[in-house]
CSV table of N, CA and C in Angstrom, one decimal:
chain,number,residue,atom,x,y,z
A,30,UNK,N,7.5,26.7,21.7
A,30,UNK,CA,7.0,25.0,20.9
A,30,UNK,C,5.5,24.2,20.5
A,31,UNK,N,4.8,24.6,21.3
A,31,UNK,CA,3.5,23.9,20.4
A,31,UNK,C,3.0,24.3,18.5
A,32,UNK,N,3.7,26.0,18.5
A,32,UNK,CA,3.7,26.4,17.4
A,32,UNK,C,4.4,25.7,16.2
A,33,UNK,N,6.3,25.0,17.4
A,33,UNK,CA,6.5,23.7,16.0
A,33,UNK,C,5.0,22.9,15.3
A,34,UNK,N,5.3,22.2,17.2
A,34,UNK,CA,4.5,20.8,16.4
A,34,UNK,C,4.0,21.5,15.3
A,35,UNK,N,2.9,23.2,15.6
A,35,UNK,CA,1.7,22.5,14.4
A,35,UNK,C,2.2,23.0,13.0
A,36,UNK,N,3.5,23.6,13.4
A,36,UNK,CA,4.1,23.7,11.7
A,36,UNK,C,5.2,22.6,11.3
A,37,UNK,N,5.6,21.9,11.8
A,37,UNK,CA,5.8,20.3,11.7
A,37,UNK,C,4.2,19.1,10.8
A,38,UNK,N,3.8,19.5,11.3
A,38,UNK,CA,2.4,18.7,11.4
A,38,UNK,C,1.6,19.0,10.0
A,39,UNK,N,1.7,20.6,9.8
A,39,UNK,CA,1.1,21.0,8.8
A,39,UNK,C,2.2,20.6,7.5
A,40,UNK,N,2.9,20.8,7.6
A,40,UNK,CA,3.9,20.4,6.9
A,40,UNK,C,4.1,18.5,6.1
A,41,UNK,N,3.9,18.2,7.5
A,41,UNK,CA,3.8,16.8,7.4
A,41,UNK,C,3.0,16.0,6.6
A,42,UNK,N,1.5,16.8,6.4
A,42,UNK,CA,0.2,16.9,5.8
A,42,UNK,C,0.1,17.7,4.4
A,43,UNK,N,1.3,18.3,4.2
A,43,UNK,CA,1.5,18.8,2.6
A,43,UNK,C,2.2,17.6,2.0
A,44,UNK,N,3.6,16.5,2.5
A,44,UNK,CA,3.8,15.8,2.1
A,44,UNK,C,3.1,14.9,0.9
A,45,UNK,N,2.2,13.9,2.9
A,45,UNK,CA,1.7,13.1,2.5
A,45,UNK,C,0.3,13.5,1.6
A,46,UNK,N,-0.3,14.5,1.2
A,46,UNK,CA,-1.1,14.9,0.5
A,46,UNK,C,-0.2,15.3,-0.9
A,47,UNK,N,1.0,14.9,-1.4
A,47,UNK,CA,1.5,15.7,-2.4
A,47,UNK,C,1.5,14.0,-2.6
A,48,UNK,N,2.3,12.8,-1.0
A,48,UNK,CA,2.3,11.2,-2.8
A,48,UNK,C,0.5,10.7,-2.1
A,49,UNK,N,-0.3,11.4,-2.0
A,49,UNK,CA,-1.4,11.0,-2.0
A,49,UNK,C,-2.1,10.8,-3.4
A,50,UNK,N,-1.4,12.0,-4.5
A,50,UNK,CA,-1.8,12.3,-6.0
A,50,UNK,C,-1.0,12.7,-6.4
A,51,UNK,N,0.2,11.5,-5.9
A,51,UNK,CA,1.4,11.3,-6.7
A,51,UNK,C,1.2,10.7,-8.1
A,52,UNK,N,1.6,10.4,-9.3
A,52,UNK,CA,0.9,9.0,-10.4
A,52,UNK,C,2.0,8.2,-9.8
A,53,UNK,N,1.8,6.8,-10.3
A,53,UNK,CA,2.8,5.8,-10.1
A,53,UNK,C,4.4,6.1,-11.5
A,54,UNK,N,4.9,6.6,-11.2
A,54,UNK,CA,6.5,6.3,-11.7
A,54,UNK,C,7.2,5.3,-12.4
A,55,UNK,N,7.3,5.3,-13.5
A,55,UNK,CA,7.8,4.0,-14.8
A,55,UNK,C,9.0,4.2,-14.1
A,56,UNK,N,10.0,3.0,-13.1
A,56,UNK,CA,11.0,3.2,-13.5
A,56,UNK,C,11.8,2.5,-14.4
A,57,UNK,N,13.4,2.5,-14.8
A,57,UNK,CA,13.5,2.3,-15.3
A,57,UNK,C,14.5,0.8,-15.1
A,58,UNK,N,14.2,-0.3,-16.2
A,58,UNK,CA,14.4,-1.9,-15.6
A,58,UNK,C,15.7,-1.4,-15.8
A,59,UNK,N,16.1,-2.6,-15.0
A,59,UNK,CA,18.0,-3.6,-15.5
A,59,UNK,C,17.8,-4.2,-15.8
A,60,UNK,N,18.8,-5.6,-16.0
A,60,UNK,CA,19.0,-6.5,-16.1
A,60,UNK,C,18.5,-7.2,-17.7
A,61,UNK,N,18.6,-8.9,-17.5
A,61,UNK,CA,18.2,-9.4,-19.0
A,61,UNK,C,16.7,-8.8,-20.1
A,62,UNK,N,16.5,-8.6,-21.1
A,62,UNK,CA,15.7,-8.5,-21.6
A,62,UNK,C,15.3,-6.6,-20.7
A,63,UNK,N,15.7,-6.4,-20.3
A,63,UNK,CA,15.2,-5.0,-19.5
A,63,UNK,C,15.1,-4.9,-18.6
A,64,UNK,N,13.8,-6.4,-17.7
A,64,UNK,CA,13.6,-6.9,-16.8
A,64,UNK,C,14.1,-7.7,-15.6
A,65,UNK,N,13.8,-7.2,-14.4
A,65,UNK,CA,13.9,-8.3,-13.4
A,65,UNK,C,12.4,-8.0,-12.8
A,66,UNK,N,12.5,-9.5,-11.7
A,66,UNK,CA,11.1,-10.0,-10.6
A,66,UNK,C,10.8,-9.0,-10.0
A,67,UNK,N,9.3,-9.1,-10.0
A,67,UNK,CA,9.1,-7.7,-8.9
A,67,UNK,C,8.4,-9.2,-8.0
A,68,UNK,N,8.5,-8.1,-6.6
A,68,UNK,CA,7.2,-8.7,-5.5
A,68,UNK,C,6.6,-7.5,-5.6
A,69,UNK,N,5.7,-7.2,-5.5
A,69,UNK,CA,4.2,-6.5,-5.9
A,69,UNK,C,3.6,-6.4,-4.2
A,70,UNK,N,3.4,-5.7,-3.6
A,70,UNK,CA,2.0,-5.8,-2.4
A,70,UNK,C,1.5,-4.8,-2.6
A,71,UNK,N,-0.2,-5.3,-2.8
A,71,UNK,CA,-0.7,-4.6,-2.8
A,71,UNK,C,-1.9,-4.3,-1.6
A,72,UNK,N,-1.7,-3.4,-0.8
A,72,UNK,CA,-2.2,-2.7,-0.1
A,72,UNK,C,-3.8,-2.0,0.2
A,73,UNK,N,-5.0,-2.7,-0.2
A,73,UNK,CA,-5.8,-3.6,0.2
A,73,UNK,C,-7.7,-2.2,0.8
A,74,UNK,N,-7.7,-0.5,1.1
A,74,UNK,CA,-7.8,0.4,2.3
A,74,UNK,C,-9.9,-1.2,2.4
A,75,UNK,N,-9.7,-1.0,2.8
A,75,UNK,CA,-10.7,-1.7,3.4
A,75,UNK,C,-12.0,-0.7,4.2
A,76,UNK,N,-11.1,0.0,4.6
A,76,UNK,CA,-11.6,1.0,5.6
A,76,UNK,C,-14.0,1.3,5.7
A,77,UNK,N,-14.1,2.2,6.1
A,77,UNK,CA,-15.8,2.4,6.2
A,77,UNK,C,-15.3,3.1,4.3
A,78,UNK,N,-14.8,4.3,4.6
A,78,UNK,CA,-15.3,5.0,3.6
A,78,UNK,C,-15.3,5.0,2.4
A,79,UNK,N,-14.0,3.6,2.0
A,79,UNK,CA,-14.4,2.7,0.7
A,79,UNK,C,-15.9,2.5,0.7
A,80,UNK,N,-17.1,2.4,0.9
A,80,UNK,CA,-18.1,2.6,1.0
A,80,UNK,C,-18.2,3.3,0.1
A,81,UNK,N,-18.1,5.2,0.1
A,81,UNK,CA,-18.2,6.5,-0.4
A,81,UNK,C,-18.4,5.7,-2.5
A,82,UNK,N,-20.3,5.9,-2.7
A,82,UNK,CA,-20.3,6.4,-3.9
A,82,UNK,C,-21.1,5.0,-4.5
A,83,UNK,N,-21.0,4.5,-5.0
A,83,UNK,CA,-22.5,4.1,-6.0
A,83,UNK,C,-22.2,2.6,-6.9
A,84,UNK,N,-22.2,1.8,-6.8
A,84,UNK,CA,-21.6,0.5,-8.6
A,84,UNK,C,-20.8,1.2,-9.1
A,85,UNK,N,-20.2,1.5,-9.7
A,85,UNK,CA,-18.8,1.3,-10.0
A,85,UNK,C,-18.3,2.7,-9.9
A,86,UNK,N,-19.1,3.0,-9.4
A,86,UNK,CA,-18.2,4.7,-9.2
A,86,UNK,C,-17.9,5.3,-7.1
A,87,UNK,N,-17.9,3.3,-6.7
A,87,UNK,CA,-18.4,3.3,-5.3
A,87,UNK,C,-17.0,3.7,-6.0
A,88,UNK,N,-15.4,3.9,-4.4
A,88,UNK,CA,-14.4,4.2,-3.9
A,88,UNK,C,-14.0,2.3,-4.4
A,89,UNK,N,-14.4,2.2,-2.8
A,89,UNK,CA,-13.4,0.0,-2.9
A,89,UNK,C,-14.0,-0.3,-4.2
A,90,UNK,N,-14.2,0.1,-5.6
A,90,UNK,CA,-15.0,-0.6,-6.5
A,90,UNK,C,-13.6,-0.2,-7.3
A,91,UNK,N,-13.5,1.0,-8.1
A,91,UNK,CA,-11.9,2.0,-8.2
A,91,UNK,C,-10.8,0.8,-8.1
A,92,UNK,N,-10.7,0.9,-7.1
A,92,UNK,CA,-9.6,0.5,-6.0
A,92,UNK,C,-9.3,-0.9,-6.3
A,93,UNK,N,-9.9,-2.1,-6.3
A,93,UNK,CA,-10.4,-3.5,-7.0
A,93,UNK,C,-10.1,-3.4,-8.4
A,94,UNK,N,-10.8,-2.9,-8.7
A,94,UNK,CA,-10.4,-2.4,-10.8
A,94,UNK,C,-8.8,-2.3,-10.7
A,95,UNK,N,-7.6,-1.2,-10.1
A,95,UNK,CA,-7.2,-0.9,-10.5
A,95,UNK,C,-6.0,-1.7,-9.5
A,96,UNK,N,-6.5,-2.4,-8.6
A,96,UNK,CA,-6.0,-3.5,-8.7
A,96,UNK,C,-5.7,-4.5,-9.7
A,97,UNK,N,-6.3,-5.1,-10.0
A,97,UNK,CA,-7.3,-6.2,-10.7
A,97,UNK,C,-5.9,-6.0,-12.7
A,98,UNK,N,-6.6,-5.1,-12.2
A,98,UNK,CA,-5.5,-4.4,-14.0
A,98,UNK,C,-3.9,-4.5,-13.3
A,99,UNK,N,-3.4,-3.9,-12.4
A,99,UNK,CA,-2.1,-4.0,-12.1
A,99,UNK,C,-2.0,-5.7,-11.7
A,100,UNK,N,-2.9,-6.2,-11.3
A,100,UNK,CA,-2.5,-8.1,-11.3
A,100,UNK,C,-2.5,-8.4,-12.8
A,101,UNK,N,-3.2,-8.5,-13.7
A,101,UNK,CA,-3.3,-9.0,-14.9
A,101,UNK,C,-2.3,-8.2,-16.2
A,102,UNK,N,-1.1,-7.4,-15.4
A,102,UNK,CA,0.0,-6.9,-15.8
A,102,UNK,C,0.9,-7.5,-15.6
A,103,UNK,N,1.5,-8.2,-14.6
A,103,UNK,CA,2.6,-8.2,-14.1
A,103,UNK,C,2.7,-9.1,-15.3
A,104,UNK,N,4.2,-9.1,-15.3
A,104,UNK,CA,5.5,-9.9,-15.7
A,104,UNK,C,5.6,-10.6,-15.5
A,105,UNK,N,5.6,-12.0,-16.4
A,105,UNK,CA,5.9,-13.0,-16.2
A,105,UNK,C,7.4,-12.8,-15.4
A,106,UNK,N,7.1,-13.8,-14.1
A,106,UNK,CA,8.6,-14.0,-13.2
A,106,UNK,C,8.0,-13.2,-12.0
A,107,UNK,N,7.1,-12.8,-11.6
A,107,UNK,CA,6.5,-10.8,-10.5
A,107,UNK,C,5.6,-12.0,-10.0
A,108,UNK,N,5.5,-11.7,-8.2
A,108,UNK,CA,4.6,-12.6,-7.5
A,108,UNK,C,4.3,-11.3,-6.4
A,109,UNK,N,2.9,-12.0,-6.3
A,109,UNK,CA,2.1,-9.9,-5.2
A,109,UNK,C,1.7,-11.4,-4.5
A,110,UNK,N,1.7,-9.6,-2.9
A,110,UNK,CA,0.3,-10.7,-1.9
A,110,UNK,C,0.2,-9.6,-2.0
A,111,UNK,N,-1.7,-9.5,-1.5
A,111,UNK,CA,-2.2,-8.9,-1.2
A,111,UNK,C,-2.6,-8.4,0.6
A,112,UNK,N,-2.3,-7.2,0.9
A,112,UNK,CA,-2.6,-6.8,2.5
A,112,UNK,C,-3.7,-6.2,2.8
A,113,UNK,N,-4.8,-6.9,3.5
A,113,UNK,CA,-5.9,-5.9,3.4
A,113,UNK,C,-6.1,-4.9,4.8
A,114,UNK,N,-5.7,-3.5,4.3
A,114,UNK,CA,-5.7,-2.3,5.5
A,114,UNK,C,-6.5,-2.2,5.9
A,115,UNK,N,-7.4,-2.8,7.1
A,115,UNK,CA,-7.8,-3.1,8.7
A,115,UNK,C,-7.8,-2.2,9.9
A,116,UNK,N,-8.1,-2.1,11.0
A,116,UNK,CA,-7.2,-1.4,12.6
A,116,UNK,C,-6.2,-2.2,12.7
A,117,UNK,N,-6.2,-3.6,11.6
A,117,UNK,CA,-4.8,-4.0,12.1
A,117,UNK,C,-4.8,-4.5,10.5
A,118,UNK,N,-4.1,-4.8,10.2
A,118,UNK,CA,-3.3,-5.4,8.6
A,118,UNK,C,-3.3,-6.7,8.4
A,119,UNK,N,-3.0,-7.6,7.5
A,119,UNK,CA,-3.1,-9.4,7.1
A,119,UNK,C,-2.5,-9.4,6.1
A,120,UNK,N,-2.3,-10.7,6.3
A,120,UNK,CA,-2.1,-10.2,4.5
A,120,UNK,C,-3.0,-11.8,4.3
A,121,UNK,N,-3.5,-11.8,3.3
A,121,UNK,CA,-4.3,-12.4,2.5
A,121,UNK,C,-3.9,-13.6,2.1
A,122,UNK,N,-2.6,-14.3,1.9
A,122,UNK,CA,-2.2,-15.1,1.2
A,122,UNK,C,-0.7,-15.8,2.5
A,123,UNK,N,-0.5,-17.1,1.8
A,123,UNK,CA,0.8,-17.0,2.9
A,123,UNK,C,2.1,-16.7,2.1
A,124,UNK,N,2.2,-16.3,1.5
A,124,UNK,CA,3.4,-16.3,0.8
A,124,UNK,C,3.0,-15.3,-0.7
A,125,UNK,N,3.6,-14.4,-1.6
A,125,UNK,CA,3.4,-13.7,-2.7
A,125,UNK,C,2.8,-15.3,-3.5
A,126,UNK,N,1.6,-14.6,-4.6
A,126,UNK,CA,1.7,-15.7,-5.5
A,126,UNK,C,2.0,-15.2,-6.5
A,127,UNK,N,2.6,-16.0,-7.6
A,127,UNK,CA,3.2,-16.6,-8.7
A,127,UNK,C,1.7,-15.8,-9.5
A,128,UNK,N,0.7,-17.0,-9.6
A,128,UNK,CA,-0.1,-17.1,-9.7
A,128,UNK,C,-1.4,-16.0,-10.5
A,129,UNK,N,-2.2,-15.3,-10.9
A,129,UNK,CA,-2.9,-14.3,-11.6
A,129,UNK,C,-3.7,-14.6,-11.3
A,130,UNK,N,-4.3,-15.6,-11.4
A,130,UNK,CA,-5.9,-16.6,-11.0
A,130,UNK,C,-6.3,-16.4,-9.6
A,131,UNK,N,-4.9,-16.4,-9.3
A,131,UNK,CA,-5.2,-16.2,-7.3
A,131,UNK,C,-4.7,-15.5,-6.8
A,132,UNK,N,-4.8,-14.9,-6.8
A,132,UNK,CA,-4.2,-12.8,-6.8
A,132,UNK,C,-5.6,-12.6,-6.8
A,133,UNK,N,-6.5,-12.7,-8.6
A,133,UNK,CA,-7.8,-12.3,-8.9
A,133,UNK,C,-8.5,-12.4,-8.2
A,134,UNK,N,-8.5,-14.1,-7.7
A,134,UNK,CA,-10.3,-14.6,-7.3
A,134,UNK,C,-9.3,-13.3,-5.8
A,135,UNK,N,-8.5,-13.1,-4.4
A,135,UNK,CA,-8.2,-12.9,-3.9
A,135,UNK,C,-9.4,-11.6,-3.9
A,136,UNK,N,-8.5,-10.8,-5.5
A,136,UNK,CA,-9.0,-9.5,-4.7
A,136,UNK,C,-10.6,-9.1,-4.9
A,137,UNK,N,-11.3,-10.2,-5.9
A,137,UNK,CA,-12.7,-9.9,-6.4
A,137,UNK,C,-13.8,-10.7,-5.1
A,138,UNK,N,-13.4,-11.0,-4.5
A,138,UNK,CA,-13.5,-11.7,-3.0
A,138,UNK,C,-13.6,-11.0,-1.8
A,139,UNK,N,-12.9,-9.1,-1.9
A,139,UNK,CA,-13.1,-8.8,-0.8
A,139,UNK,C,-14.3,-7.6,-1.0
A,140,UNK,N,-14.9,-7.2,0.4
A,140,UNK,CA,-16.0,-6.7,0.3
A,140,UNK,C,-15.2,-5.2,1.1
A,141,UNK,N,-15.4,-3.6,1.2
A,141,UNK,CA,-14.7,-2.8,2.2
A,141,UNK,C,-15.8,-3.0,4.1
A,142,UNK,N,-14.7,-3.0,5.0
A,142,UNK,CA,-15.4,-3.2,5.6
A,142,UNK,C,-15.6,-2.0,7.0
A,143,UNK,N,-16.1,-1.7,8.0
A,143,UNK,CA,-16.1,-1.5,8.7
A,143,UNK,C,-15.8,-0.7,9.8
A,144,UNK,N,-14.2,-0.4,9.5
A,144,UNK,CA,-13.6,0.2,11.0
A,144,UNK,C,-12.5,1.7,9.8
A,145,UNK,N,-11.5,1.1,10.1
A,145,UNK,CA,-10.4,2.7,9.9
A,145,UNK,C,-9.0,2.1,10.0
A,146,UNK,N,-8.8,2.2,8.2
A,146,UNK,CA,-7.5,1.8,8.1
A,146,UNK,C,-6.7,2.5,8.4
A,147,UNK,N,-5.5,2.1,8.9
A,147,UNK,CA,-3.8,2.1,9.5
A,147,UNK,C,-3.2,2.2,8.9
A,148,UNK,N,-2.9,4.6,8.1
A,148,UNK,CA,-1.7,3.1,7.2
A,148,UNK,C,0.1,2.6,7.4
A,149,UNK,N,0.1,3.9,8.4
A,149,UNK,CA,1.1,2.8,8.9
A,149,UNK,C,1.3,2.0,8.9
A,150,UNK,N,0.5,1.3,10.1
A,150,UNK,CA,0.3,-0.8,9.8
A,150,UNK,C,0.7,-0.9,9.0
A,151,UNK,N,0.3,-0.4,8.3
A,151,UNK,CA,-0.4,-2.1,7.1
A,151,UNK,C,1.0,-1.8,5.8
A,152,UNK,N,1.6,0.0,6.2
A,152,UNK,CA,2.9,0.2,5.0
A,152,UNK,C,4.4,-1.6,6.4
A,153,UNK,N,3.8,-0.6,7.3
A,153,UNK,CA,4.7,-1.8,8.7
A,153,UNK,C,4.2,-3.4,8.1
A,154,UNK,N,3.8,-3.9,8.0
A,154,UNK,CA,3.2,-5.2,7.1
A,154,UNK,C,3.8,-5.2,5.5
A,155,UNK,N,3.7,-4.5,4.9
A,155,UNK,CA,4.1,-4.3,3.4
A,155,UNK,C,5.6,-5.0,3.9
A,156,UNK,N,6.5,-4.1,4.8
A,156,UNK,CA,7.9,-4.0,5.0
A,156,UNK,C,8.3,-5.5,4.9
A,157,UNK,N,7.7,-6.7,6.6
A,157,UNK,CA,6.8,-7.0,7.2
A,157,UNK,C,7.6,-8.5,6.4
A,158,UNK,N,7.0,-7.9,5.0
A,158,UNK,CA,6.5,-9.0,3.8
A,158,UNK,C,7.2,-8.7,3.1
A,159,UNK,N,7.8,-8.1,2.3
A,159,UNK,CA,9.1,-7.4,2.0
A,159,UNK,C,10.9,-8.5,2.3
A,160,UNK,N,11.2,-8.0,4.0
A,160,UNK,CA,11.4,-9.5,4.2
A,160,UNK,C,12.6,-10.6,3.0
A,161,UNK,N,11.5,-10.9,3.2
A,161,UNK,CA,10.6,-13.0,2.6
A,161,UNK,C,11.6,-12.7,1.2
A,162,UNK,N,10.8,-11.6,0.5
A,162,UNK,CA,10.5,-11.6,-0.7
A,162,UNK,C,12.5,-12.4,-1.5
A,163,UNK,N,12.4,-13.3,-2.4
A,163,UNK,CA,14.0,-13.7,-2.8
A,163,UNK,C,14.0,-12.9,-4.3
A,164,UNK,N,13.1,-11.7,-5.3
A,164,UNK,CA,13.0,-10.7,-6.1
A,164,UNK,C,13.7,-10.4,-6.3
A,165,UNK,N,14.4,-9.4,-6.8
A,165,UNK,CA,15.6,-8.3,-7.3
A,165,UNK,C,14.2,-6.9,-7.8
A,166,UNK,N,14.0,-7.1,-6.6
A,166,UNK,CA,12.2,-5.9,-6.9
A,166,UNK,C,11.4,-5.7,-6.5
A,167,UNK,N,11.7,-4.7,-5.5
A,167,UNK,CA,10.4,-4.7,-3.9
A,167,UNK,C,9.4,-3.0,-5.2
A,168,UNK,N,7.5,-3.5,-4.6
A,168,UNK,CA,6.8,-2.0,-4.8
A,168,UNK,C,5.6,-2.5,-4.6
A,169,UNK,N,5.9,-1.8,-3.7
A,169,UNK,CA,4.1,-1.5,-2.8
A,169,UNK,C,3.3,-0.2,-3.0
A,170,UNK,N,1.7,-0.4,-4.1
A,170,UNK,CA,1.1,0.2,-4.0
A,170,UNK,C,-0.8,0.1,-3.0
A,171,UNK,N,-0.2,1.5,-3.1
A,171,UNK,CA,-2.2,1.2,-1.8
A,171,UNK,C,-2.6,2.0,-2.5
A,172,UNK,N,-3.8,0.9,-2.3
A,172,UNK,CA,-5.5,1.0,-3.1
A,172,UNK,C,-6.2,2.2,-2.1
A,173,UNK,N,-6.5,3.4,-1.6
A,173,UNK,CA,-7.2,3.8,-1.3
A,173,UNK,C,-7.7,5.3,-1.5
A,174,UNK,N,-9.3,6.2,-0.4
A,174,UNK,CA,-9.7,6.5,-1.1
A,174,UNK,C,-9.0,8.0,-0.8
A,175,UNK,N,-8.3,7.6,0.2
A,175,UNK,CA,-6.9,8.7,0.4
A,175,UNK,C,-7.8,9.8,1.9
A,176,UNK,N,-8.9,8.8,2.3
A,176,UNK,CA,-9.1,9.8,3.5
A,176,UNK,C,-8.1,9.7,4.5
A,177,UNK,N,-8.2,11.0,5.5
A,177,UNK,CA,-7.5,12.1,5.7
A,177,UNK,C,-6.9,10.6,7.4
A,178,UNK,N,-8.1,10.4,8.0
A,178,UNK,CA,-8.5,9.7,9.2
A,178,UNK,C,-7.4,8.4,9.4
A,179,UNK,N,-7.5,7.8,8.2
A,179,UNK,CA,-6.4,6.1,8.0
A,179,UNK,C,-4.6,6.9,8.6
A,180,UNK,N,-5.0,7.8,8.3
A,180,UNK,CA,-2.9,8.8,7.5
A,180,UNK,C,-2.9,8.5,9.2
A,181,UNK,N,-3.2,8.4,10.5
A,181,UNK,CA,-2.5,8.3,11.5
A,181,UNK,C,-1.8,9.9,11.3
A,182,UNK,N,-1.9,11.2,11.3
A,182,UNK,CA,-0.3,12.2,11.4
A,182,UNK,C,-1.1,12.8,12.8
A,183,UNK,N,-0.7,12.1,13.5
A,183,UNK,CA,-0.5,12.8,14.5
A,183,UNK,C,0.2,12.2,15.4
A,184,UNK,N,0.8,10.5,14.3
A,184,UNK,CA,1.2,10.3,15.7
A,184,UNK,C,2.1,9.9,14.8
A,185,UNK,N,3.1,10.4,15.1
A,185,UNK,CA,4.8,9.7,14.5
A,185,UNK,C,6.1,9.8,15.3
A,186,UNK,N,5.7,9.4,16.6
A,186,UNK,CA,6.5,7.6,16.5
A,186,UNK,C,6.0,6.8,15.4
A,187,UNK,N,5.3,6.8,14.9
A,187,UNK,CA,4.4,5.3,13.9
A,187,UNK,C,5.0,5.3,13.1
A,188,UNK,N,5.2,6.5,12.1
A,188,UNK,CA,5.8,7.4,11.1
A,188,UNK,C,7.4,7.2,11.1
A,189,UNK,N,8.1,7.5,12.6
A,189,UNK,CA,9.7,7.0,12.1
A,189,UNK,C,9.9,5.5,13.0
A,190,UNK,N,8.5,4.5,13.5
A,190,UNK,CA,9.1,3.3,13.0
A,190,UNK,C,9.0,2.5,11.5
A,191,UNK,N,7.8,3.5,9.7
A,191,UNK,CA,8.2,3.2,9.3
A,191,UNK,C,9.3,3.4,8.4
A,192,UNK,N,9.2,4.4,8.4
A,192,UNK,CA,10.7,4.7,7.9
A,192,UNK,C,12.2,4.6,8.2
A,193,UNK,N,12.4,3.6,9.6
A,193,UNK,CA,13.1,2.8,10.1
A,193,UNK,C,12.9,1.6,9.6
A,194,UNK,N,11.8,1.0,9.5
A,194,UNK,CA,12.5,0.4,8.8
A,194,UNK,C,12.3,-0.4,7.8
A,195,UNK,N,11.8,1.0,6.6
A,195,UNK,CA,11.9,0.4,5.1
A,195,UNK,C,14.3,1.3,5.1
A,196,UNK,N,15.0,1.5,5.7
A,196,UNK,CA,16.1,1.8,5.6
A,196,UNK,C,16.1,0.2,5.5
A,197,UNK,N,16.5,-0.7,6.8
A,197,UNK,CA,16.7,-1.7,6.8
A,197,UNK,C,16.1,-2.1,5.6
A,198,UNK,N,15.5,-2.6,5.1
A,198,UNK,CA,15.1,-3.3,4.8
A,198,UNK,C,16.7,-3.0,3.0
A,199,UNK,N,17.3,-4.7,3.5
A,199,UNK,CA,18.0,-5.3,1.9
A,199,UNK,C,17.8,-4.3,0.6
A,200,UNK,N,16.4,-3.7,0.1
A,200,UNK,CA,16.0,-3.7,-1.4
A,200,UNK,C,15.2,-3.2,-1.0
A,201,UNK,N,15.8,-1.2,-1.6
A,201,UNK,CA,14.0,0.0,-1.6
A,201,UNK,C,12.8,-0.5,-2.4
A,202,UNK,N,12.3,0.0,-1.6
A,202,UNK,CA,10.4,-0.4,-2.7
A,202,UNK,C,10.2,0.7,-2.9
A,203,UNK,N,10.3,1.0,-3.9
A,203,UNK,CA,9.1,1.4,-5.3
A,203,UNK,C,7.4,2.0,-3.8
A,204,UNK,N,7.6,2.9,-4.3
A,204,UNK,CA,6.7,2.8,-2.6
A,204,UNK,C,5.5,4.1,-3.0
């Protein structure tokens, strides 16, 4: 039984590593003009490990620049919410914002903290936020350095809850 559990944990680790190294996929769009409005959930890793590096090589600086680029490239009609992912994730806006300047200001004001990120909780927070979105497409993007401690690989119950919550969403998000 112990060997089986270790095998399952190792397999889960490889699956999660594949997700961590995967590049975003451009999915075909449908609807009028080929585009549908999208709610983007930007999960920002606020953990201690994001302090790694200096200046523009800082892990958090790189993550923030990627998030700012995503906000700048949002289509008209898209909105976004920022989730600050520490030990207990929280949304930074009362509701997803359509205003790129508001999103940019919030992203630029963030600095990494001294906590450990909890990826399952951050994803749960993202899915709860998506439940109230009225836009036809949903996208969840995690900006992180991929440090292993935040993934909570040994907490199978938390990952099961994430999977169950994703299944009950009316619109399946691109993650």
